[in-house]
Amino acid sequence: MAVTTRRADAQRNITAILTAAAECLSRDPAVSTSEIAKAAGVGRVTLYGHFPSRAELVDAVFVQAIATGEETLGQVDLTGDPREALTRLIASSWHLVDQYRALLIAAQDALPPGRVRDLHADPMARVERLLERGRSEGVFRTDLPTSWLVSVMHNVMHGAATEIQAGRITSAEAAPYITATLLAAFTPPE
């Protein structure tokens, strides 16, 4: 019974830490682990017992955010005209990027190069499938590799988050800007 109680306590602590970290990192991407531990109601020793480094904690929170996002994106209707489907996907994707933009900044600062991109593999595969369908239907360009077009979308979305952080655009402006940019970039040349 004591082992079961310890496991339950450990799971509660992990949940509290991840919840507090997500909230704290969403407000301040540079928040300290001490502040996260305090918000979670645990000591630093407990936090580091579960997440030995700040990077591991940020990684765990980012993995959780990506999983939540995947649930949302899985509900987006990608049938019909590929351009309209892309517009719907951009709107849903942007909502998630906007919601998690401070966490994205924390992840880009704390995680090794390529890790953020690796964690985006499933959302990027969804975009790739949609682009391939649009290419086969003649509405998206075929003169550039699909992988390049997916990268363009990824970079435009994350660039919008940077522009908001810098105060050059608003969150409300971002989705229409992203949509206009990507539809122009993906349309076959005349």
PDB file of C-alpha atoms in Angstrom:
ATOM      1  CA  MET A   1       0.000   0.000   0.000  1.00  0.00           C
ATOM      2  CA  ALA A   2       2.856   2.422   0.795  1.00  0.00           C
ATOM      3  CA  VAL A   3       4.328   1.961  -2.704  1.00  0.00           C
ATOM      4  CA  THR A   4       0.934   2.631  -4.299  1.00  0.00           C
ATOM      5  CA  THR A   5       0.531   5.777  -2.197  1.00  0.00           C
ATOM      6  CA  ARG A   6       4.022   6.964  -3.216  1.00  0.00           C
ATOM      7  CA  ARG A   7       3.239   6.344  -6.880  1.00  0.00           C
ATOM      8  CA  ALA A   8      -0.050   8.245  -6.582  1.00  0.00           C
ATOM      9  CA  ASP A   9       1.740  11.115  -4.814  1.00  0.00           C
ATOM     10  CA  ALA A  10       4.448  11.132  -7.477  1.00  0.00           C
ATOM     11  CA  GLN A  11       1.847  11.216 -10.253  1.00  0.00           C
ATOM     12  CA  ARG A  12      -0.002  14.069  -8.543  1.00  0.00           C
ATOM     13  CA  ASN A  13       3.284  15.960  -8.227  1.00  0.00           C
ATOM     14  CA  ILE A  14       4.151  15.387 -11.886  1.00  0.00           C
ATOM     15  CA  THR A  15       0.700  16.573 -12.955  1.00  0.00           C
ATOM     16  CA  ALA A  16       0.948  19.648 -10.705  1.00  0.00           C
ATOM     17  CA  ILE A  17       4.436  20.444 -12.009  1.00  0.00           C
ATOM     18  CA  LEU A  18       3.424  20.098 -15.674  1.00  0.00           C
ATOM     19  CA  THR A  19       0.290  22.189 -15.151  1.00  0.00           C
ATOM     20  CA  ALA A  20       2.198  24.908 -13.287  1.00  0.00           C
ATOM     21  CA  ALA A  21       5.022  24.850 -15.836  1.00  0.00           C
ATOM     22  CA  ALA A  22       2.581  25.250 -18.735  1.00  0.00           C
ATOM     23  CA  GLU A  23       0.890  28.188 -17.013  1.00  0.00           C
ATOM     24  CA  CYS A  24       4.144  29.835 -15.911  1.00  0.00           C
ATOM     25  CA  LEU A  25       5.927  29.364 -19.248  1.00  0.00           C
ATOM     26  CA  SER A  26       2.873  30.749 -21.062  1.00  0.00           C
ATOM     27  CA  ARG A  27       3.254  33.959 -19.084  1.00  0.00           C
ATOM     28  CA  ASP A  28       7.054  34.126 -19.114  1.00  0.00           C
ATOM     29  CA  PRO A  29       9.201  31.852 -21.310  1.00  0.00           C
ATOM     30  CA  ALA A  30      12.200  32.555 -19.051  1.00  0.00           C
ATOM     31  CA  VAL A  31      10.443  31.671 -15.773  1.00  0.00           C
ATOM     32  CA  SER A  32      12.707  29.929 -13.268  1.00  0.00           C
ATOM     33  CA  THR A  33      12.236  26.384 -12.064  1.00  0.00           C
ATOM     34  CA  SER A  34      11.951  27.795  -8.526  1.00  0.00           C
ATOM     35  CA  GLU A  35       8.895  29.803  -9.574  1.00  0.00           C
ATOM     36  CA  ILE A  36       7.419  26.754 -11.314  1.00  0.00           C
ATOM     37  CA  ALA A  37       7.977  24.595  -8.227  1.00  0.00           C
ATOM     38  CA  LYS A  38       6.327  27.233  -6.027  1.00  0.00           C
ATOM     39  CA  ALA A  39       3.327  27.480  -8.409  1.00  0.00           C
ATOM     40  CA  ALA A  40       3.041  23.667  -8.376  1.00  0.00           C
ATOM     41  CA  GLY A  41       3.122  23.566  -4.585  1.00  0.00           C
ATOM     42  CA  VAL A  42       6.250  21.400  -4.498  1.00  0.00           C
ATOM     43  CA  GLY A  43       9.857  21.965  -3.540  1.00  0.00           C
ATOM     44  CA  ARG A  44      12.684  22.316  -6.029  1.00  0.00           C
ATOM     45  CA  VAL A  45      14.030  18.918  -4.931  1.00  0.00           C
ATOM     46  CA  THR A  46      10.712  17.299  -5.860  1.00  0.00           C
ATOM     47  CA  LEU A  47      10.632  19.122  -9.203  1.00  0.00           C
ATOM     48  CA  TYR A  48      14.195  18.073 -10.019  1.00  0.00           C
ATOM     49  CA  GLY A  49      13.414  14.540  -8.851  1.00  0.00           C
ATOM     50  CA  HIS A  50      10.924  14.261 -11.696  1.00  0.00           C
ATOM     51  CA  PHE A  51      12.572  16.589 -14.208  1.00  0.00           C
ATOM     52  CA  PRO A  52      16.360  16.667 -13.686  1.00  0.00           C
ATOM     53  CA  SER A  53      16.810  19.820 -15.783  1.00  0.00           C
ATOM     54  CA  ARG A  54      14.803  22.812 -16.924  1.00  0.00           C
ATOM     55  CA  ALA A  55      15.187  21.564 -20.504  1.00  0.00           C
ATOM     56  CA  GLU A  56      13.579  18.216 -19.602  1.00  0.00           C
ATOM     57  CA  LEU A  57      10.680  20.030 -17.942  1.00  0.00           C
ATOM     58  CA  VAL A  58      10.189  22.345 -20.927  1.00  0.00           C
ATOM     59  CA  ASP A  59      10.377  19.323 -23.236  1.00  0.00           C
ATOM     60  CA  ALA A  60       7.692  17.484 -21.247  1.00  0.00           C
ATOM     61  CA  VAL A  61       5.386  20.511 -21.263  1.00  0.00           C
ATOM     62  CA  PHE A  62       5.944  21.037 -24.990  1.00  0.00           C
ATOM     63  CA  VAL A  63       5.245  17.349 -25.725  1.00  0.00           C
ATOM     64  CA  GLN A  64       2.001  17.683 -23.787  1.00  0.00           C
ATOM     65  CA  ALA A  65       1.046  20.852 -25.702  1.00  0.00           C
ATOM     66  CA  ILE A  66       1.755  19.156 -29.047  1.00  0.00           C
ATOM     67  CA  ALA A  67      -0.418  16.180 -28.016  1.00  0.00           C
ATOM     68  CA  THR A  68      -3.260  18.517 -27.052  1.00  0.00           C
ATOM     69  CA  GLY A  69      -2.834  20.326 -30.350  1.00  0.00           C
ATOM     70  CA  GLU A  70      -2.923  17.070 -32.283  1.00  0.00           C
ATOM     71  CA  GLU A  71      -6.305  16.276 -30.744  1.00  0.00           C
ATOM     72  CA  THR A  72      -7.599  19.648 -31.959  1.00  0.00           C
ATOM     73  CA  LEU A  73      -6.043  19.409 -35.420  1.00  0.00           C
ATOM     74  CA  GLY A  74      -7.384  15.888 -35.848  1.00  0.00           C
ATOM     75  CA  GLN A  75     -10.890  17.400 -35.789  1.00  0.00           C
ATOM     76  CA  VAL A  76     -10.231  19.825 -38.677  1.00  0.00           C
ATOM     77  CA  ASP A  77     -12.143  18.945 -41.844  1.00  0.00           C
ATOM     78  CA  LEU A  78      -9.529  18.530 -44.559  1.00  0.00           C
ATOM     79  CA  THR A  79     -11.941  17.319 -47.219  1.00  0.00           C
ATOM     80  CA  GLY A  80     -13.133  19.294 -50.224  1.00  0.00           C
ATOM     81  CA  ASP A  81     -11.178  22.008 -51.994  1.00  0.00           C
ATOM     82  CA  PRO A  82      -7.558  21.786 -50.764  1.00  0.00           C
ATOM     83  CA  ARG A  83      -7.281  25.599 -50.574  1.00  0.00           C
ATOM     84  CA  GLU A  84     -10.331  25.810 -48.321  1.00  0.00           C
ATOM     85  CA  ALA A  85      -9.055  22.874 -46.262  1.00  0.00           C
ATOM     86  CA  LEU A  86      -5.692  24.642 -45.933  1.00  0.00           C
ATOM     87  CA  THR A  87      -7.471  27.802 -44.761  1.00  0.00           C
ATOM     88  CA  ARG A  88      -9.294  25.803 -42.065  1.00  0.00           C
ATOM     89  CA  LEU A  89      -6.067  24.069 -41.035  1.00  0.00           C
ATOM     90  CA  ILE A  90      -4.215  27.386 -40.814  1.00  0.00           C
ATOM     91  CA  ALA A  91      -6.948  28.883 -38.614  1.00  0.00           C
ATOM     92  CA  SER A  92      -6.845  25.931 -36.195  1.00  0.00           C
ATOM     93  CA  SER A  93      -3.068  25.669 -36.293  1.00  0.00           C
ATOM     94  CA  TRP A  94      -2.643  29.389 -35.716  1.00  0.00           C
ATOM     95  CA  HIS A  95      -4.985  29.270 -32.729  1.00  0.00           C
ATOM     96  CA  LEU A  96      -2.693  26.646 -31.194  1.00  0.00           C
ATOM     97  CA  VAL A  97       0.531  28.476 -32.078  1.00  0.00           C
ATOM     98  CA  ASP A  98      -0.942  31.670 -30.607  1.00  0.00           C
ATOM     99  CA  GLN A  99      -2.059  29.861 -27.460  1.00  0.00           C
ATOM    100  CA  TYR A 100       1.351  28.270 -26.972  1.00  0.00           C
ATOM    101  CA  ARG A 101       3.632  30.954 -28.454  1.00  0.00           C
ATOM    102  CA  ALA A 102       5.400  31.765 -25.166  1.00  0.00           C
ATOM    103  CA  LEU A 103       5.898  28.035 -24.580  1.00  0.00           C
ATOM    104  CA  LEU A 104       7.313  27.770 -28.100  1.00  0.00           C
ATOM    105  CA  ILE A 105       9.826  30.503 -27.268  1.00  0.00           C
ATOM    106  CA  ALA A 106      10.793  28.638 -24.085  1.00  0.00           C
ATOM    107  CA  ALA A 107      11.186  25.406 -26.076  1.00  0.00           C
ATOM    108  CA  GLN A 108      13.302  27.083 -28.757  1.00  0.00           C
ATOM    109  CA  ASP A 109      15.548  28.516 -26.024  1.00  0.00           C
ATOM    110  CA  ALA A 110      15.810  25.378 -23.874  1.00  0.00           C
ATOM    111  CA  LEU A 111      15.777  22.446 -26.281  1.00  0.00           C
ATOM    112  CA  PRO A 112      18.506  21.202 -28.613  1.00  0.00           C
ATOM    113  CA  PRO A 113      18.370  22.327 -32.243  1.00  0.00           C
ATOM    114  CA  GLY A 114      15.896  20.254 -34.201  1.00  0.00           C
ATOM    115  CA  ARG A 115      13.909  19.023 -31.188  1.00  0.00           C
ATOM    116  CA  VAL A 116      11.064  21.523 -31.684  1.00  0.00           C
ATOM    117  CA  ARG A 117      10.871  20.545 -35.335  1.00  0.00           C
ATOM    118  CA  ASP A 118      10.967  16.822 -34.456  1.00  0.00           C
ATOM    119  CA  LEU A 119       8.055  17.316 -32.067  1.00  0.00           C
ATOM    120  CA  HIS A 120       6.084  18.888 -34.908  1.00  0.00           C
ATOM    121  CA  ALA A 121       6.413  15.729 -37.051  1.00  0.00           C
ATOM    122  CA  ASP A 122       2.742  14.694 -36.795  1.00  0.00           C
ATOM    123  CA  PRO A 123       1.269  18.152 -37.476  1.00  0.00           C
ATOM    124  CA  MET A 124       3.707  18.579 -40.360  1.00  0.00           C
ATOM    125  CA  ALA A 125       2.715  15.177 -41.792  1.00  0.00           C
ATOM    126  CA  ARG A 126      -0.912  16.362 -41.823  1.00  0.00           C
ATOM    127  CA  VAL A 127       0.124  19.439 -43.832  1.00  0.00           C
ATOM    128  CA  GLU A 128       2.199  17.268 -46.158  1.00  0.00           C
ATOM    129  CA  ARG A 129      -0.767  15.001 -46.918  1.00  0.00           C
ATOM    130  CA  LEU A 130      -2.985  17.996 -47.649  1.00  0.00           C
ATOM    131  CA  LEU A 131      -0.359  19.582 -49.880  1.00  0.00           C
ATOM    132  CA  GLU A 132       0.153  16.329 -51.778  1.00  0.00           C
ATOM    133  CA  ARG A 133      -3.577  16.091 -52.393  1.00  0.00           C
ATOM    134  CA  GLY A 134      -3.655  19.701 -53.572  1.00  0.00           C
ATOM    135  CA  ARG A 135      -0.701  19.078 -55.850  1.00  0.00           C
ATOM    136  CA  SER A 136      -2.390  16.050 -57.403  1.00  0.00           C
ATOM    137  CA  GLU A 137      -5.525  18.161 -57.977  1.00  0.00           C
ATOM    138  CA  GLY A 138      -3.466  20.926 -59.596  1.00  0.00           C
ATOM    139  CA  VAL A 139      -4.198  23.659 -57.048  1.00  0.00           C
ATOM    140  CA  PHE A 140      -0.822  23.666 -55.269  1.00  0.00           C
ATOM    141  CA  ARG A 141       2.505  24.080 -56.970  1.00  0.00           C
ATOM    142  CA  THR A 142       4.545  21.067 -58.026  1.00  0.00           C
ATOM    143  CA  ASP A 143       7.753  22.854 -58.997  1.00  0.00           C
ATOM    144  CA  LEU A 144       9.010  22.863 -55.399  1.00  0.00           C
ATOM    145  CA  PRO A 145       9.350  19.848 -53.081  1.00  0.00           C
ATOM    146  CA  THR A 146       6.487  19.223 -50.688  1.00  0.00           C
ATOM    147  CA  SER A 147       8.986  19.174 -47.827  1.00  0.00           C
ATOM    148  CA  TRP A 148       9.960  22.748 -48.737  1.00  0.00           C
ATOM    149  CA  LEU A 149       6.325  23.889 -48.757  1.00  0.00           C
ATOM    150  CA  VAL A 150       5.730  22.270 -45.357  1.00  0.00           C
ATOM    151  CA  SER A 151       8.824  24.053 -44.043  1.00  0.00           C
ATOM    152  CA  VAL A 152       7.527  27.354 -45.419  1.00  0.00           C
ATOM    153  CA  MET A 153       4.245  26.874 -43.542  1.00  0.00           C
ATOM    154  CA  HIS A 154       6.059  25.955 -40.331  1.00  0.00           C
ATOM    155  CA  ASN A 155       8.318  28.991 -40.574  1.00  0.00           C
ATOM    156  CA  VAL A 156       5.543  31.438 -41.488  1.00  0.00           C
ATOM    157  CA  MET A 157       3.451  30.262 -38.517  1.00  0.00           C
ATOM    158  CA  HIS A 158       6.327  30.568 -36.095  1.00  0.00           C
ATOM    159  CA  GLY A 159       7.405  33.845 -37.665  1.00  0.00           C
ATOM    160  CA  ALA A 160       3.944  35.228 -36.916  1.00  0.00           C
ATOM    161  CA  ALA A 161       4.426  34.323 -33.255  1.00  0.00           C
ATOM    162  CA  THR A 162       7.731  36.221 -33.283  1.00  0.00           C
ATOM    163  CA  GLU A 163       6.084  39.247 -34.926  1.00  0.00           C
ATOM    164  CA  ILE A 164       3.385  39.304 -32.229  1.00  0.00           C
ATOM    165  CA  GLN A 165       6.007  39.011 -29.500  1.00  0.00           C
ATOM    166  CA  ALA A 166       7.802  42.010 -31.046  1.00  0.00           C
ATOM    167  CA  GLY A 167       4.529  43.980 -31.220  1.00  0.00           C
ATOM    168  CA  ARG A 168       4.570  44.362 -35.007  1.00  0.00           C
ATOM    169  CA  ILE A 169       1.264  42.545 -35.599  1.00  0.00           C
ATOM    170  CA  THR A 170      -1.657  41.481 -33.442  1.00  0.00           C
ATOM    171  CA  SER A 171      -2.910  37.977 -32.851  1.00  0.00           C
ATOM    172  CA  ALA A 172      -6.106  38.809 -34.746  1.00  0.00           C
ATOM    173  CA  GLU A 173      -4.096  39.894 -37.805  1.00  0.00           C
ATOM    174  CA  ALA A 174      -1.909  36.799 -37.867  1.00  0.00           C
ATOM    175  CA  ALA A 175      -4.276  34.120 -39.267  1.00  0.00           C
ATOM    176  CA  PRO A 176      -5.360  36.213 -42.285  1.00  0.00           C
ATOM    177  CA  TYR A 177      -1.728  37.227 -42.951  1.00  0.00           C
ATOM    178  CA  ILE A 178      -0.567  33.624 -42.698  1.00  0.00           C
ATOM    179  CA  THR A 179      -3.381  32.399 -44.962  1.00  0.00           C
ATOM    180  CA  ALA A 180      -2.715  35.060 -47.607  1.00  0.00           C
ATOM    181  CA  THR A 181       1.030  34.387 -47.523  1.00  0.00           C
ATOM    182  CA  LEU A 182       0.721  30.615 -47.771  1.00  0.00           C
ATOM    183  CA  LEU A 183      -1.994  30.525 -50.414  1.00  0.00           C
ATOM    184  CA  ALA A 184       0.158  32.849 -52.540  1.00  0.00           C
ATOM    185  CA  ALA A 185       3.258  30.748 -51.902  1.00  0.00           C
ATOM    186  CA  PHE A 186       1.496  27.449 -52.668  1.00  0.00           C
ATOM    187  CA  THR A 187      -0.401  28.543 -55.797  1.00  0.00           C
ATOM    188  CA  PRO A 188       1.206  27.276 -59.009  1.00  0.00           C
ATOM    189  CA  PRO A 189       3.010  29.958 -60.998  1.00  0.00           C
ATOM    190  CA  GLU A 190       1.152  31.191 -64.081  1.00  0.00           C
TER     191      GLU A 190
END
